[in-house]
CSV table of C-alpha atoms in Angstrom, one decimal:
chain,number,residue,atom,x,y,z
A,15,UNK,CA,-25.3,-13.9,27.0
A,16,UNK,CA,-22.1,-12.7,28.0
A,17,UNK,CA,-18.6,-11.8,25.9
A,18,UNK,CA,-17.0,-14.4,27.8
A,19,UNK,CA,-19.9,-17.3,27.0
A,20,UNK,CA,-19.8,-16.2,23.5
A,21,UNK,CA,-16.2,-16.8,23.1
A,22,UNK,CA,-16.7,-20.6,24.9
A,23,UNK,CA,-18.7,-21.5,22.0
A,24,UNK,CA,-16.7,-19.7,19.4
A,25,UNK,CA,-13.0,-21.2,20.1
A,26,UNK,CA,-14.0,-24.2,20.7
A,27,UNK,CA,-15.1,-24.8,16.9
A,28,UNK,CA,-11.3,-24.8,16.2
A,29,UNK,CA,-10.9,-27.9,18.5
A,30,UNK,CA,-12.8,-30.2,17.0
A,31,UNK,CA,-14.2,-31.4,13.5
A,32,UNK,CA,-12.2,-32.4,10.3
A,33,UNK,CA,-8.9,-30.4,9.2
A,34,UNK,CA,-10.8,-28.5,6.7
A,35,UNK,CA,-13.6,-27.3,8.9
A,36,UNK,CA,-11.0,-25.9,11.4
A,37,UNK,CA,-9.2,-24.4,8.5
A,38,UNK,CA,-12.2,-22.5,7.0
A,39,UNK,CA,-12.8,-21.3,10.7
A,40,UNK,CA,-9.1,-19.8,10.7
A,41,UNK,CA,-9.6,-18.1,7.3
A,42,UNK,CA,-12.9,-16.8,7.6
A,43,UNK,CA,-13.2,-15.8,10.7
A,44,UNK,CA,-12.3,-13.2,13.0
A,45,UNK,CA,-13.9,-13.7,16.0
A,46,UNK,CA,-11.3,-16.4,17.4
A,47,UNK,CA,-7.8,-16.0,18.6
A,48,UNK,CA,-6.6,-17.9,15.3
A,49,UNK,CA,-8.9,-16.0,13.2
A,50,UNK,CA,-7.2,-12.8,14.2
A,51,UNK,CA,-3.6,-13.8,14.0
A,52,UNK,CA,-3.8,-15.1,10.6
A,53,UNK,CA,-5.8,-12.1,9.5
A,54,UNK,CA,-3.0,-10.0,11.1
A,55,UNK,CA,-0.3,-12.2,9.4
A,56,UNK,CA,-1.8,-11.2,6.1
A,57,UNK,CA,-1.8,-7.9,7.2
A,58,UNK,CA,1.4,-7.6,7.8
A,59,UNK,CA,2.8,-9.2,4.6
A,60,UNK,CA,0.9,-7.4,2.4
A,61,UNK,CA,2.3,-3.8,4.0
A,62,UNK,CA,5.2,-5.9,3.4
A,63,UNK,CA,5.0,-6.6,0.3
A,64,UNK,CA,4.4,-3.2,-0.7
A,65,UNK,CA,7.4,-1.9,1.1
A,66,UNK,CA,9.9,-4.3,-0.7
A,67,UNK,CA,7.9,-3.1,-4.2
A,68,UNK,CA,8.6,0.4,-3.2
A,69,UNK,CA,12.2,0.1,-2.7
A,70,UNK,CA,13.1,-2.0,-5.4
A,71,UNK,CA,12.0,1.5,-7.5
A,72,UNK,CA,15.2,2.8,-5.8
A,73,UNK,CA,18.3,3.1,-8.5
A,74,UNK,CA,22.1,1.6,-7.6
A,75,UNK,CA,20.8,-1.3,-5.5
A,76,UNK,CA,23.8,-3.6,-4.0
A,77,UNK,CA,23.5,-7.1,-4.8
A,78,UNK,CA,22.6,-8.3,-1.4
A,79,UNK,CA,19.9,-5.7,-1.0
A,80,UNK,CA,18.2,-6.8,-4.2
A,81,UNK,CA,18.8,-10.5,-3.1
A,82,UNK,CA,16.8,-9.6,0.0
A,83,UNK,CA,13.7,-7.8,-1.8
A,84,UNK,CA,13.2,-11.3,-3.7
A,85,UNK,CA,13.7,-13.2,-0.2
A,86,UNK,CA,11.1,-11.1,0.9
A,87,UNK,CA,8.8,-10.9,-2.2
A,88,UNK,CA,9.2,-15.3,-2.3
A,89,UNK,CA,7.9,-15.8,0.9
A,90,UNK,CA,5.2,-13.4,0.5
A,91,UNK,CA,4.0,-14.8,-2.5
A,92,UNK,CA,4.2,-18.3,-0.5
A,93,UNK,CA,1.9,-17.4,2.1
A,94,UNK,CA,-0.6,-15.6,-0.3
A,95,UNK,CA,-0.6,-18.5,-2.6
A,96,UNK,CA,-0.8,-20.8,0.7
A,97,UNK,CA,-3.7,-18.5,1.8
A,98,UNK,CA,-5.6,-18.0,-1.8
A,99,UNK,CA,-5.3,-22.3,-2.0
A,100,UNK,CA,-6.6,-22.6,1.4
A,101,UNK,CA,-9.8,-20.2,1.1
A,102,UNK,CA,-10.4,-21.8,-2.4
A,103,UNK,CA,-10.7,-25.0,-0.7
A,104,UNK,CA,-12.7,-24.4,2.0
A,105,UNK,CA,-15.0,-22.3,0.3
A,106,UNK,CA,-18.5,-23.4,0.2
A,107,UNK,CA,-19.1,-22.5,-3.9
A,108,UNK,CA,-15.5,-22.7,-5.2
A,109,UNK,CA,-16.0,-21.4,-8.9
A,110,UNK,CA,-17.8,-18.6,-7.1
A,111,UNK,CA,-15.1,-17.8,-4.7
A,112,UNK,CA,-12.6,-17.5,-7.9
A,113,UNK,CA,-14.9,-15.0,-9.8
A,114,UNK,CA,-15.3,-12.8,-6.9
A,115,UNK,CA,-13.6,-9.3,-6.1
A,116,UNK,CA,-11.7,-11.2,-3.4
A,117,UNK,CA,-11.0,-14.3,-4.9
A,118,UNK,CA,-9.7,-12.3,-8.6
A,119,UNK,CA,-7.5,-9.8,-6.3
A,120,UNK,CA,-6.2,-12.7,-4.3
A,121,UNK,CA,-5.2,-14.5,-7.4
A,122,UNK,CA,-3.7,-11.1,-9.1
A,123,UNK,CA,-1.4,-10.9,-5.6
A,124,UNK,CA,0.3,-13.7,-6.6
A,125,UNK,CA,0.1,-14.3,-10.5
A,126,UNK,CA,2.4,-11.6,-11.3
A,127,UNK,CA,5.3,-13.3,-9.6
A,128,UNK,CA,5.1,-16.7,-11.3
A,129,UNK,CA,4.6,-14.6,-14.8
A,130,UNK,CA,7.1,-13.0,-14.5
A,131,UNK,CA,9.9,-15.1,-13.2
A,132,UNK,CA,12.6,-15.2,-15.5
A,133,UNK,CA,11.4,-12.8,-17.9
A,134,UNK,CA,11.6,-8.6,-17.3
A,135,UNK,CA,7.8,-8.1,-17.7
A,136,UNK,CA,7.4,-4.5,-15.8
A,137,UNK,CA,4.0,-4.0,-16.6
A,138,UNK,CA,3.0,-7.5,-15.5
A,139,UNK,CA,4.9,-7.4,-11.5
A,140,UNK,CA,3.3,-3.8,-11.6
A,141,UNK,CA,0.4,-5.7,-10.7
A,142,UNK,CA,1.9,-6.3,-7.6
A,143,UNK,CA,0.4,-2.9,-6.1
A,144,UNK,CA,-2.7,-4.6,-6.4
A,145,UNK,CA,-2.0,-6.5,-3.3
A,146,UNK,CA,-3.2,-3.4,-1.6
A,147,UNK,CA,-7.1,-4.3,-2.2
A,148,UNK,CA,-6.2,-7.6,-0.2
A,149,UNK,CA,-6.7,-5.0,3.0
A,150,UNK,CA,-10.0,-4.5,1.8
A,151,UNK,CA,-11.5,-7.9,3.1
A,152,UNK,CA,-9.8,-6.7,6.8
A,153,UNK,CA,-11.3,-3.2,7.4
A,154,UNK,CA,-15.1,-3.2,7.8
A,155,UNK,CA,-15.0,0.7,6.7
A,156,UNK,CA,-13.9,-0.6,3.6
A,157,UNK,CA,-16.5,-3.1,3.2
A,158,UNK,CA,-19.2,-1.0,4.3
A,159,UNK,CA,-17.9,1.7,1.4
A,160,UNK,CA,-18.4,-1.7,-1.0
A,161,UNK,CA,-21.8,-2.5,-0.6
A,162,UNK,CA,-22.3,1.0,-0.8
A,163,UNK,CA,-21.1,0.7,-4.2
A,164,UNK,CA,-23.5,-2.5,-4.8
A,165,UNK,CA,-26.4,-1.2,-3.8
A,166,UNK,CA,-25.7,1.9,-6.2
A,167,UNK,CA,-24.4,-0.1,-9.0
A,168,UNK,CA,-27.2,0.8,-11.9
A,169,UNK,CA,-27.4,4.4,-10.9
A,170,UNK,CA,-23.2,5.0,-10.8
A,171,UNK,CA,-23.4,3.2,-14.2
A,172,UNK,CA,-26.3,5.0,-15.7
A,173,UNK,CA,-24.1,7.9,-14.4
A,174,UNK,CA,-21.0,6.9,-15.9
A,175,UNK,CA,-22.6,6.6,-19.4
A,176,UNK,CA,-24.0,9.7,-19.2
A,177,UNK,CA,-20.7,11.3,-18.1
A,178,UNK,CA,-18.8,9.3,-21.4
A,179,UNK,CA,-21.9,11.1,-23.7
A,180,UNK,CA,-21.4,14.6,-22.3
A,181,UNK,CA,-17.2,14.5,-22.7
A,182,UNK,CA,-18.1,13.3,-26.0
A,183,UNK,CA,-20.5,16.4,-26.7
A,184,UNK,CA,-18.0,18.7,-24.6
A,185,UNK,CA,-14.7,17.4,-26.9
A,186,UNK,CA,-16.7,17.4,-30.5
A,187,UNK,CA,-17.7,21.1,-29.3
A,188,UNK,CA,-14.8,22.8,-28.7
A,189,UNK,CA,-13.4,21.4,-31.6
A,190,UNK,CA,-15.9,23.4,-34.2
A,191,UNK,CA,-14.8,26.7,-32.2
A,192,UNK,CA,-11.3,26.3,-31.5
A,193,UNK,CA,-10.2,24.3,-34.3
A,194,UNK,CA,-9.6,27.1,-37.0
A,195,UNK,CA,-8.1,29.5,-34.2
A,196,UNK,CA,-5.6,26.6,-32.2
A,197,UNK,CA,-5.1,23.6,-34.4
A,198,UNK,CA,-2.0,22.5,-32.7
A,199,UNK,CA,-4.2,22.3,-29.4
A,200,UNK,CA,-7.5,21.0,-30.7
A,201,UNK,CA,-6.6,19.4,-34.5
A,202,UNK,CA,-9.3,16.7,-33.7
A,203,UNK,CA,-12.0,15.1,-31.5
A,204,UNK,CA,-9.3,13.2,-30.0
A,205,UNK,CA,-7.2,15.8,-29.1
A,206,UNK,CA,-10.2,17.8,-28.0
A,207,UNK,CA,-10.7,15.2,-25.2
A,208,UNK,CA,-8.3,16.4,-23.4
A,209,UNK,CA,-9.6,19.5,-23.0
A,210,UNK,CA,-12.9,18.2,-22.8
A,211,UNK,CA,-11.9,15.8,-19.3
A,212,UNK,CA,-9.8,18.6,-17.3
A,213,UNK,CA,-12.6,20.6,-17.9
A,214,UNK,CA,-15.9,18.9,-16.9
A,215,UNK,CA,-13.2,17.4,-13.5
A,216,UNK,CA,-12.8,21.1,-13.4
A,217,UNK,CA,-9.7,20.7,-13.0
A,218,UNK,CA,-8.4,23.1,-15.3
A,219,UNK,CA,-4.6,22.6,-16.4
A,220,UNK,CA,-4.1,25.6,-18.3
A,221,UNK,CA,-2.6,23.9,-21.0
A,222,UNK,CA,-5.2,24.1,-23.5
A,223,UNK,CA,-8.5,26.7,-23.3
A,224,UNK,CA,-10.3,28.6,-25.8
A,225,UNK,CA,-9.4,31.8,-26.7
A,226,UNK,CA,-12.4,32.2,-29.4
A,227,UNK,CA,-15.8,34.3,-28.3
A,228,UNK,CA,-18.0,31.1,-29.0
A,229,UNK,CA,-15.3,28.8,-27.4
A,230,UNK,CA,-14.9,30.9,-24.3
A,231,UNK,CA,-19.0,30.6,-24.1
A,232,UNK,CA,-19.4,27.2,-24.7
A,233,UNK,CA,-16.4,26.6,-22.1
A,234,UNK,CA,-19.0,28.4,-19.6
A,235,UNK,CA,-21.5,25.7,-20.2
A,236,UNK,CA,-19.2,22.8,-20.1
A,237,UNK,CA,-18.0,24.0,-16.6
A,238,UNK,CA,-21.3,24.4,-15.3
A,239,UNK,CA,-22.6,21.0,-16.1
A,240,UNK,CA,-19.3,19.5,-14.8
A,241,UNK,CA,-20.0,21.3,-11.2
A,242,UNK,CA,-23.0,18.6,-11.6
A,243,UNK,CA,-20.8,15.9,-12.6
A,244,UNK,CA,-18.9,16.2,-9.6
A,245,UNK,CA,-22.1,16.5,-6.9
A,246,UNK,CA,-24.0,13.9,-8.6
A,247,UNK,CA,-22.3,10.5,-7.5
A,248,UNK,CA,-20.9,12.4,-4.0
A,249,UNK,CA,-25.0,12.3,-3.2
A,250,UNK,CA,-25.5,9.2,-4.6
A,251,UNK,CA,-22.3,7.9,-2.7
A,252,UNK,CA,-23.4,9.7,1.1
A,253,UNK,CA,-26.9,8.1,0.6
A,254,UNK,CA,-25.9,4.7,-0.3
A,255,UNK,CA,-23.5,4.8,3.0
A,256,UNK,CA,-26.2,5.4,5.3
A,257,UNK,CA,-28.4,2.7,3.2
A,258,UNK,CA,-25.2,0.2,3.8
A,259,UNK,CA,-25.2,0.5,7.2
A,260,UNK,CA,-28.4,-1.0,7.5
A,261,UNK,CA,-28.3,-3.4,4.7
A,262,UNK,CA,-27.7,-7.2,5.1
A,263,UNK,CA,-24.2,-7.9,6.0
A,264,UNK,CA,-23.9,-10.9,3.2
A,265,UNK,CA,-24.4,-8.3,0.7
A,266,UNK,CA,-22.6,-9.5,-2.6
């Protein structure tokens, strides 16, 4: 069957049936000429959106300029609250459509906004930046790197714990042999941790390190085993992508 026969029977599911059938074909799909205007649309306001965040950072704004960024951040937060009510109603299990990555990042786009309106909550329209993830659902690399992360999901956790137990080991270690030698530095586990997560990241800051025999030894160690904690989920991460590829594309 031909591109062109294809398309005959695609496009002309948004010419017919109830309103809310044609809708979910707008929202949902991307293989129609409506499909791909509102996904560009969305597109476009979020890059948007993120500009106007950016620049509201700027110091000595004019009144007009500011007046403009909350033009610009209203009518935004229209159209994603427009499009977040529109795929919760067309969706074919609504309650799992809100618990979703999607359908929580969708409703964190726009829930700063009517939070903080009227009240200086910084930390709550900081959320806005989270609007970034709402590219996700319109770049099939990005996708394809999430059900990677599905189909890993025990293993990277099992990984993570084990990671959390070795910084753990690593902080409460260097603290026995620096402790005496650098208080300032390494006065508890706590402050230890520090030392403990630049060092297995091997990242190395310089801004703490041992300076006792034992402490220099054990550092030796510690670095070793973070060269693992670095391959380890970059393998599991390159075999899940070529697993992703060919798993099913309804993945959730």
């Amino acid at each position: 069957m031909t591109d062109s026969q294809n398309k005959e029977k695609v496009e002309p599911a948004l010419g017919r049936g109830n309103f809310q059938t044609v809708l979910k074909a707008i929202v949902e799909r991307s293989d129609t000429r409506a499909g791909r205007t509102f996904d560009l649309v969305i597109q476009g306001l979020i890059i948007l959106s993120i500009l106007s965040f950016s620049v509201e950072t700027l110091p000595n704004l004019s009144a007009k300029v500011q007046a403009t960024l909350y033009l610009i951040e209203t009518v935004t937060v229209a159209a994603f609250t427009a499009e977040y009510l529109a795929r919760l109603w067309v969706a074919d299990r609504r309650i799992r459509f809100v618990v979703s990555f999607y359908g929580l990042i969708d409703l964190i786009a726009i829930a700063p906004f009517y939070l903080s309106t009227g009240v200086d909550l910084r930390a709550v329209r900081a959320l806005r930046l989270l609007r970034l993830f709402k590219l996700f659902r319109y770049s099939r690399s990005i996708n394809l790197f999430r059900r990677a992360f599905h189909l890993i999901r025990d293993e990277l956790a099992l990984f993570g714990a084990t990671a959390l137990l070795v910084l753990y080991v690593a902080a409460v270690g260097i603290y026995f042999f620096e402790h005496d030698a650098q208080p300032e530095k390494f006065g508890s586990v706590f402050h230890s941790l520090w030392w403990a997560v630049t060092t297995l990241t091997t990242v190395g800051y310089g801004d703490a390190y041992p300076v006792t025999l034992g402490g220099r030894i054990f550092t030796f160690f510690v670095l070793a085993i973070g060269l693992a904690i670095v391959a380890v989920p970059t393998g599991l991460i390159s075999a899940a992508l070529t697993r992703a590829r060919h798993a099913p594309e309804d993945l959730e």
